[in-house]
Coordinates of C-alpha atoms in Angstrom, one line a residue:
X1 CA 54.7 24.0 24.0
X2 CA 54.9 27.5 25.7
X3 CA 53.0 29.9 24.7
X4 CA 53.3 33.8 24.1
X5 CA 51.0 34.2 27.3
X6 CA 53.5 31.5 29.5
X7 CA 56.8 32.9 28.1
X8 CA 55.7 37.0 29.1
X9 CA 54.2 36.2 32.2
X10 CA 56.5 33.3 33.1
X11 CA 56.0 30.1 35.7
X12 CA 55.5 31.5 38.7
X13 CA 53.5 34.2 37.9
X14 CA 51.1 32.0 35.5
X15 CA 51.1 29.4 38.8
X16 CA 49.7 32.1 40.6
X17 CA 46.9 33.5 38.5
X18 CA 45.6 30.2 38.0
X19 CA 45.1 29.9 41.7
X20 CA 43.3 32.7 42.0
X21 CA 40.5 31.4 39.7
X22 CA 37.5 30.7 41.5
X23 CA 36.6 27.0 41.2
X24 CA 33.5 27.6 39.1
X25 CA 33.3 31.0 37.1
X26 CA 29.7 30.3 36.7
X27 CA 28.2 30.9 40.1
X28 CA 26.4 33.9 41.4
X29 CA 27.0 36.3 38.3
X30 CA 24.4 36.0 35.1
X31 CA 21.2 35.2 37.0
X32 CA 21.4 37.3 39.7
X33 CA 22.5 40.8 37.8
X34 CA 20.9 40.4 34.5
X35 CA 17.7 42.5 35.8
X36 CA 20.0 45.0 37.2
X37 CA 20.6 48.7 35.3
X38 CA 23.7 49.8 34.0
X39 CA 25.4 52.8 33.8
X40 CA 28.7 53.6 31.4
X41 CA 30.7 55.9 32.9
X42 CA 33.7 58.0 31.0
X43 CA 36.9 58.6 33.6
X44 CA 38.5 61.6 33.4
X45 CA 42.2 62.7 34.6
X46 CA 42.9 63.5 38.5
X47 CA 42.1 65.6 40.3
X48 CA 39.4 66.0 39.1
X49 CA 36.3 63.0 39.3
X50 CA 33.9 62.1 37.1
X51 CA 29.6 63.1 37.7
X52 CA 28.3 61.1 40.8
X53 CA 25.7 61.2 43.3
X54 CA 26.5 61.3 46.7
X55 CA 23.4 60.1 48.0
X56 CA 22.3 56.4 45.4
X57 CA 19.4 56.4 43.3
X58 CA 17.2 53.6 43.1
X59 CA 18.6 49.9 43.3
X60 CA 22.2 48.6 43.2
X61 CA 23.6 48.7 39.3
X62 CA 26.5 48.0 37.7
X63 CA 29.1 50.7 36.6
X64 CA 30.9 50.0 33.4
X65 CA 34.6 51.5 32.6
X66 CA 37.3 51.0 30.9
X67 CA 40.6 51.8 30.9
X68 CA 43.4 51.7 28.5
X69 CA 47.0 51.1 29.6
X70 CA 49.5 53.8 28.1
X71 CA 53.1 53.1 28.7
X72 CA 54.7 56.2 27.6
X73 CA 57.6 58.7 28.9
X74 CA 56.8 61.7 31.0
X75 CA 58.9 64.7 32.1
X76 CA 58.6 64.5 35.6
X77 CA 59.8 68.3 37.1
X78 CA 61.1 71.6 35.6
X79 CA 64.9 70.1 34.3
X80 CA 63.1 67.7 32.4
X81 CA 64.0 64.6 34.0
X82 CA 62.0 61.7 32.6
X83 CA 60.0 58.9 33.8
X84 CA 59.2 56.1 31.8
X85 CA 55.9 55.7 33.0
X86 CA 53.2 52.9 32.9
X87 CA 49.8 55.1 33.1
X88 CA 46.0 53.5 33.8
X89 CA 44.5 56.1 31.0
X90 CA 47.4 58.1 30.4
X91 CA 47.5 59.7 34.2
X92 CA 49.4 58.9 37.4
X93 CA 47.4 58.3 39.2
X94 CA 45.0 56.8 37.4
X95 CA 41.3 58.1 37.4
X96 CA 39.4 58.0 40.7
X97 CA 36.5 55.4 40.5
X98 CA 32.8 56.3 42.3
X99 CA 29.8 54.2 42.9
X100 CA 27.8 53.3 46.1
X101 CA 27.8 50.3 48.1
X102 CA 26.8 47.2 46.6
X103 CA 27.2 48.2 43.7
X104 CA 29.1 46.3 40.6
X105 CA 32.2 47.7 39.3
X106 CA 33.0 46.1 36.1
X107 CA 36.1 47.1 34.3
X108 CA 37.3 46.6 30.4
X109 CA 41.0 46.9 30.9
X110 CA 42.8 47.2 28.0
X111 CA 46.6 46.8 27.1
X112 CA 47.4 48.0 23.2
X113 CA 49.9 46.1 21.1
X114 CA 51.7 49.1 21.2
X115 CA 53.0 48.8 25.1
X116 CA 55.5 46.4 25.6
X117 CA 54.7 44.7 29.1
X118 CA 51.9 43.0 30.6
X119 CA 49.9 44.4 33.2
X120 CA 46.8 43.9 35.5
X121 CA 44.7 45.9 38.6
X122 CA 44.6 44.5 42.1
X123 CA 41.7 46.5 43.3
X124 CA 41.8 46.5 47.4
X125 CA 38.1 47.1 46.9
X126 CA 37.2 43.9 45.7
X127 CA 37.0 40.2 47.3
X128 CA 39.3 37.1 45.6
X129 CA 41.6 36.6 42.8
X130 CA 44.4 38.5 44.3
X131 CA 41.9 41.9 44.2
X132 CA 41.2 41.0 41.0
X133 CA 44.7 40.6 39.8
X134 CA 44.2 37.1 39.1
X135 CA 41.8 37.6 36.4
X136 CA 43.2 40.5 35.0
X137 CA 47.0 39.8 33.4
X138 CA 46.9 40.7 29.9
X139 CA 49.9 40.7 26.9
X140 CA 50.0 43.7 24.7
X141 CA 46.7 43.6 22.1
X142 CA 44.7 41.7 24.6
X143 CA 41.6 43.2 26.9
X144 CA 40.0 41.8 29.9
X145 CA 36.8 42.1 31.1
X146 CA 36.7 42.4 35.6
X147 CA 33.4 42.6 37.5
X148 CA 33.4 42.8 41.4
X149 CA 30.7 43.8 43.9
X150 CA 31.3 46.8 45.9
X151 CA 30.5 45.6 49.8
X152 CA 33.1 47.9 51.8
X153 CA 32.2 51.6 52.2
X154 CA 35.5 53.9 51.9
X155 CA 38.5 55.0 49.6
X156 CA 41.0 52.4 48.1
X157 CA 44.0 52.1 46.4
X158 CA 43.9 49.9 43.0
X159 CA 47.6 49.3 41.3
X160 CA 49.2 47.0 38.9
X161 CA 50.7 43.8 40.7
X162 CA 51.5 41.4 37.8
X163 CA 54.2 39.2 39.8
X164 CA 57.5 39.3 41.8
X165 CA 59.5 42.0 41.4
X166 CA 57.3 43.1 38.9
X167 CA 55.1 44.9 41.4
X168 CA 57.0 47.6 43.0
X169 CA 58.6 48.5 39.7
X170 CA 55.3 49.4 37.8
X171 CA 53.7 50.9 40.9
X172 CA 56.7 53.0 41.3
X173 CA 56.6 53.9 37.2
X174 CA 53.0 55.1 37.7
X175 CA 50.2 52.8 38.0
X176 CA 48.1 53.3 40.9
X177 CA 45.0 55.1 41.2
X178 CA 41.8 55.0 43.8
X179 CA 38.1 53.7 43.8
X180 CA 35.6 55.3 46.5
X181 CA 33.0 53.4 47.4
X182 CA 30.1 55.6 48.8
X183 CA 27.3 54.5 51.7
X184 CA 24.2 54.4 49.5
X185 CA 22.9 57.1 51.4
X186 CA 26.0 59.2 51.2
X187 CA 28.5 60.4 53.8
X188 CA 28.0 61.0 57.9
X189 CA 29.5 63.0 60.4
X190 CA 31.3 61.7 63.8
X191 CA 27.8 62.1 65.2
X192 CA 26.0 60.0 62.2
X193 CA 24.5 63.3 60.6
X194 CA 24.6 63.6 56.8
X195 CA 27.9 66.0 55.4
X196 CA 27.6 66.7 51.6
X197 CA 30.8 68.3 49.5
X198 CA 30.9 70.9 47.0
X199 CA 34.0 69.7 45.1
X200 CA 35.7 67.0 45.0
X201 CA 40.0 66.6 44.5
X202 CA 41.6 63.3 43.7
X203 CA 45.8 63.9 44.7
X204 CA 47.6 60.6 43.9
X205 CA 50.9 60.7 45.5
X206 CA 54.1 58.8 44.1
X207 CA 57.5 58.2 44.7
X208 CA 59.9 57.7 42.1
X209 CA 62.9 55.7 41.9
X210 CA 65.6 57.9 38.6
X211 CA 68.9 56.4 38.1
X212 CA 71.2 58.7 37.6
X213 CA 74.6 58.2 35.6
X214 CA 78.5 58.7 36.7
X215 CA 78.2 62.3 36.5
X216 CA 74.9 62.8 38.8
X217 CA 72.6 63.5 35.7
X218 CA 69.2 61.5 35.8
X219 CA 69.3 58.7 33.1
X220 CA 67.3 58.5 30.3
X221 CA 66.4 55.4 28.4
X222 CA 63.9 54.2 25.5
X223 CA 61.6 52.0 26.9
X224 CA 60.6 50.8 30.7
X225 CA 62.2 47.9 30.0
X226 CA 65.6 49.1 29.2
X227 CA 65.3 51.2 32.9
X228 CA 64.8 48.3 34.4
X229 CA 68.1 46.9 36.2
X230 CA 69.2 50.2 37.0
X231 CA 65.8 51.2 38.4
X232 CA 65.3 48.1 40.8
X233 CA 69.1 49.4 42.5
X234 CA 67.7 52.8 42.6
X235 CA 64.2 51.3 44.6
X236 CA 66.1 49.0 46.9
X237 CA 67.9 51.9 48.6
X238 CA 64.3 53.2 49.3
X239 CA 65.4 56.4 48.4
X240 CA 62.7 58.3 46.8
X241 CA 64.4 60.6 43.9
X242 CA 61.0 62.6 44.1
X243 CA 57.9 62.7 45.6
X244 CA 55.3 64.2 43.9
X245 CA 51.5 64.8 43.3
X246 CA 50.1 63.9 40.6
X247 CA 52.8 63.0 38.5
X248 CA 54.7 66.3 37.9
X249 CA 56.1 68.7 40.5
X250 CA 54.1 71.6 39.9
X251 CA 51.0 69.6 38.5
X252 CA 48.5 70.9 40.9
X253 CA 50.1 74.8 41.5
X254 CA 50.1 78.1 39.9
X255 CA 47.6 78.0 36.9
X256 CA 47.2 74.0 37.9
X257 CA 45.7 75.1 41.4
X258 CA 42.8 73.2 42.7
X259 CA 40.2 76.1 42.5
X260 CA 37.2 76.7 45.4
X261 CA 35.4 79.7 46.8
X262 CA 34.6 80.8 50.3
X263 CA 32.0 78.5 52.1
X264 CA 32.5 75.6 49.3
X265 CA 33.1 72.1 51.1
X266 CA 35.8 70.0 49.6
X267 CA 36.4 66.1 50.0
X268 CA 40.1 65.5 49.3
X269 CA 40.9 62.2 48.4
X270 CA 44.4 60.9 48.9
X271 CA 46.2 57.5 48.1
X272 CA 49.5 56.3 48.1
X273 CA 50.3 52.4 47.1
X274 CA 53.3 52.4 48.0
X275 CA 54.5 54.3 51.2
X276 CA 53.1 56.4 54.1
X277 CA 52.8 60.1 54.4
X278 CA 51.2 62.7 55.8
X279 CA 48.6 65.5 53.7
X280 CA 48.6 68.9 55.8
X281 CA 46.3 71.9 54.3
X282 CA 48.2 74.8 55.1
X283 CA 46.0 77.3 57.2
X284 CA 42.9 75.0 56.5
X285 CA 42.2 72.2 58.6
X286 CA 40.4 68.3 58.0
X287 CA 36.7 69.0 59.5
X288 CA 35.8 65.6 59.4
X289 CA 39.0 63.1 58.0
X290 CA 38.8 59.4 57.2
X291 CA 42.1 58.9 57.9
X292 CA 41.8 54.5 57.2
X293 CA 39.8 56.0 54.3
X294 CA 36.4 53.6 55.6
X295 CA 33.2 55.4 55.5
X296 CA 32.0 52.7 58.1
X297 CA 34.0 54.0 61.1
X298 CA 33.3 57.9 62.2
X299 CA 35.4 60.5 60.6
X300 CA 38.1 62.1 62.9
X301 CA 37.4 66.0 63.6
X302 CA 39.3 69.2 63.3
X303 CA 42.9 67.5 62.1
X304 CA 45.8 69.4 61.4
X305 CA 47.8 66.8 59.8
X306 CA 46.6 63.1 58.8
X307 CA 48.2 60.3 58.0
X308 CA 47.7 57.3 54.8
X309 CA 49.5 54.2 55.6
X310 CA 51.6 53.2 52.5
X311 CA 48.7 50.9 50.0
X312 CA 45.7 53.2 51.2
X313 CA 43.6 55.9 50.2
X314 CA 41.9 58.7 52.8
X315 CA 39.9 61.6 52.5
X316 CA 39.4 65.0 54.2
X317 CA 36.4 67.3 54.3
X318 CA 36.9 70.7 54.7
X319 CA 35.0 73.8 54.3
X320 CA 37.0 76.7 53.2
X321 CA 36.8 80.2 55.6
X322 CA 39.5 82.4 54.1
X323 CA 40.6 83.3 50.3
X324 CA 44.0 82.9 49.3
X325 CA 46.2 80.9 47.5
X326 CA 46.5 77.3 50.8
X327 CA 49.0 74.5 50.6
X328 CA 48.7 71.2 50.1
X329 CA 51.6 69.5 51.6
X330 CA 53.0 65.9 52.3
X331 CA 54.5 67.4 56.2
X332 CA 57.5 65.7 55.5
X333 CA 59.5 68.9 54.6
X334 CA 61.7 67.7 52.7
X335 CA 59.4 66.0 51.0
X336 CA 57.2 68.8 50.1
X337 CA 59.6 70.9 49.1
X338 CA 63.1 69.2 48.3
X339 CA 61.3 66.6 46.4
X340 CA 57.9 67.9 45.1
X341 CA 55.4 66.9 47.4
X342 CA 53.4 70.1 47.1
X343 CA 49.7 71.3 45.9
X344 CA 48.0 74.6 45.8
X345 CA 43.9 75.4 46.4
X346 CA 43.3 78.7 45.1
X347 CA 40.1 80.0 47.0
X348 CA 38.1 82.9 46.3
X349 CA 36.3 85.5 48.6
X350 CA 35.5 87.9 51.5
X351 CA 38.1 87.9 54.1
X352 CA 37.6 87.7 57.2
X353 CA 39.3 90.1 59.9
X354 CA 37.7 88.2 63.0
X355 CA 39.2 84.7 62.0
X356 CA 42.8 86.5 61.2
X357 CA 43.9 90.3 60.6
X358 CA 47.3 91.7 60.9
X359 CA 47.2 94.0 63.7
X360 CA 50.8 96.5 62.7
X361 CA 52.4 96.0 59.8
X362 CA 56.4 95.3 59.7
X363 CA 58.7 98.0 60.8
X364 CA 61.9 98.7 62.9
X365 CA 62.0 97.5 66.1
X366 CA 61.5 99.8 68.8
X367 CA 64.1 101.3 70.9
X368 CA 62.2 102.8 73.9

């Protein structure tokens, strides 16, 4: 007899999950974390991250979340085209995730009866089970409990991947987001010296795939599901329709600006699970950049432009010198600005004449 669970999921993806099962479930886990503390932690929407330390506390603990799945449509840019979206929390990209090294992660993912799809998380943080995905595949009105160690420093991608073509089409509706792992005595320099940020920015980056009907109009449609066919021909051109930050052209400018002031330090923290690009902070710089996103290996220094391989996360210190309103580009061009990918930091201060002034103003050219 085949079940709800069989019939959603289907053979090969069922196959699958069942082989990433580890052979016993009962071997490390209840004797060796039962002493340890633990700490709930509430998510909130990117960019902005939830309270942390930057340098650990005390012993190794486990950090408890949850996160509720929220399929639901979302205008996309300024003529109101609309995505059908697939959301970890209701954001794309879903909420960044902190804790230290060897830490435990351990995520309540939830999936309403309301959506109509099933979904998982593959974090590329974790070890087995397909990142976790394995353990995670859940119907509509089900919840899953995940728990992983955290033993790699760094920034990583987590996304949806329940099966076959299943995978590009929900990380391409939305559901990606990014853990950060911290060194349990923070961050270091190229030289091994501690660095420290004010802020911190969480920019998930996304390409979207809108079908558009005879007449060149993007298409509409009631559910994901019903997007579905024309969607996948949209996605196989790999054609981005937009490129955007954080969901939304114009999510992170104007009154959405990122917001720092002169001498602040910002960590920028940038993923993008499903191609490469390249974040460029115009008239700023990366003082230290962890371009592979891996706190292990030194930061690069003084960057103009870096570069986040397609299914990775990076980050980017950088202290600010001037006031004014900077951009936050993908430098693809076209990109940034034909198709969305743009962001604005709006700094406050002192300028400063000796790091840029304008020596004339404009005015006719001279004739003698």
């Amino acid at each position: 007899m085949i079940t709800r669970r069989e019939a959603l999921f289907g053979a090969a993806i069922g196959a699958a999950a069942v082989a990433a099962l580890p052979a016993s479930s009962a071997t490390v886990t209840k004797a060796d974390i039962r002493g340890l503390l633990r700490e709930k932690i509430r998510l909130v929407a990117p960019p902005f991250v939830h309270p942390h330390d930057q340098v650990a506390k005390g012993e190794p603990k486990i950090v408890e979340y949850s996160m509720t799945i929220e399929e639901k449509p979302m205008v996309i840019d300024a003529d109101g085209t609309q995505l059908n979206a697939m959301t970890y929390n209701g954001s794309i990209p879903g909420p960044l995730m902190v804790v230290h090294q060897d830490d435990y992660v351990e995520l309540t993912l939830i999936n309403p009866d309301t959506n109509s799809l099933a979904h998982n998380i593959d974090f590329h943080a974790a070890t087995g089970a397909l990142g976790g995905g394995g353990l995670t595949l859940i119907n509509p009105g089900e919840q899953v409990t995940l728990r992983f160690k955290a033993t790699r420093t760094g920034t990583f991608v987590y996304h949806c991947a329940p099966g076959g073509a299943m995978i590009p089409w929900h990380v391409v509706s939305g559901m990606s987001g990014a853990i950060m792992i911290l060194p349990r005595d923070g961050l270091r320099n190229d030289k091994g010296k501690p660095v420290k940020y004010d802020k911190i920015f969480y920019i998930g980056e996304s390409d979207f795939y809108i079908p558009r009907d005879e007449k060149g109009n993007y298409k509409t449609y009631e559910s994901p599901g019903d997007g579905y066919d024309d969607i996948v021909k949209v996605m196989r051109g790999l054609i981005p329709t937009h490129v955007l930050f954080n969901g939304k052209v114009g999510s992170l400018t104007g009154d959405n600006a990122m917001k720092a002031k002169v001498g602040e330090t910002v960590l920028i923290v940038h993923s993008q699970a499903n191609r490469d690009t390249r974040p460029h902070l115009i008239g700023g710089h990366g003082d230290y950049v962890w371009e592979q996103g891996k706190f292990a290996n030194p930061p690069a220094k003084d960057l103009e432009t870096w570069f986040i391989r397609g299914g990775s996360a990076g980050s980017a210190l950088y202290r600010f010198l001037q006031p004014g309103v900077y951009a936050y580009v993908n430098h693809n061009l076209i990109e940034a600005v034909e198709l969305g990918a743009t962001a604005h930091f709006m700094v406050e201060g002192e300028w400063n004449d000796d790091l840029m002034t304008q020596v004339e103003a404009p005015k006719s050219i001279a004739t003698n």
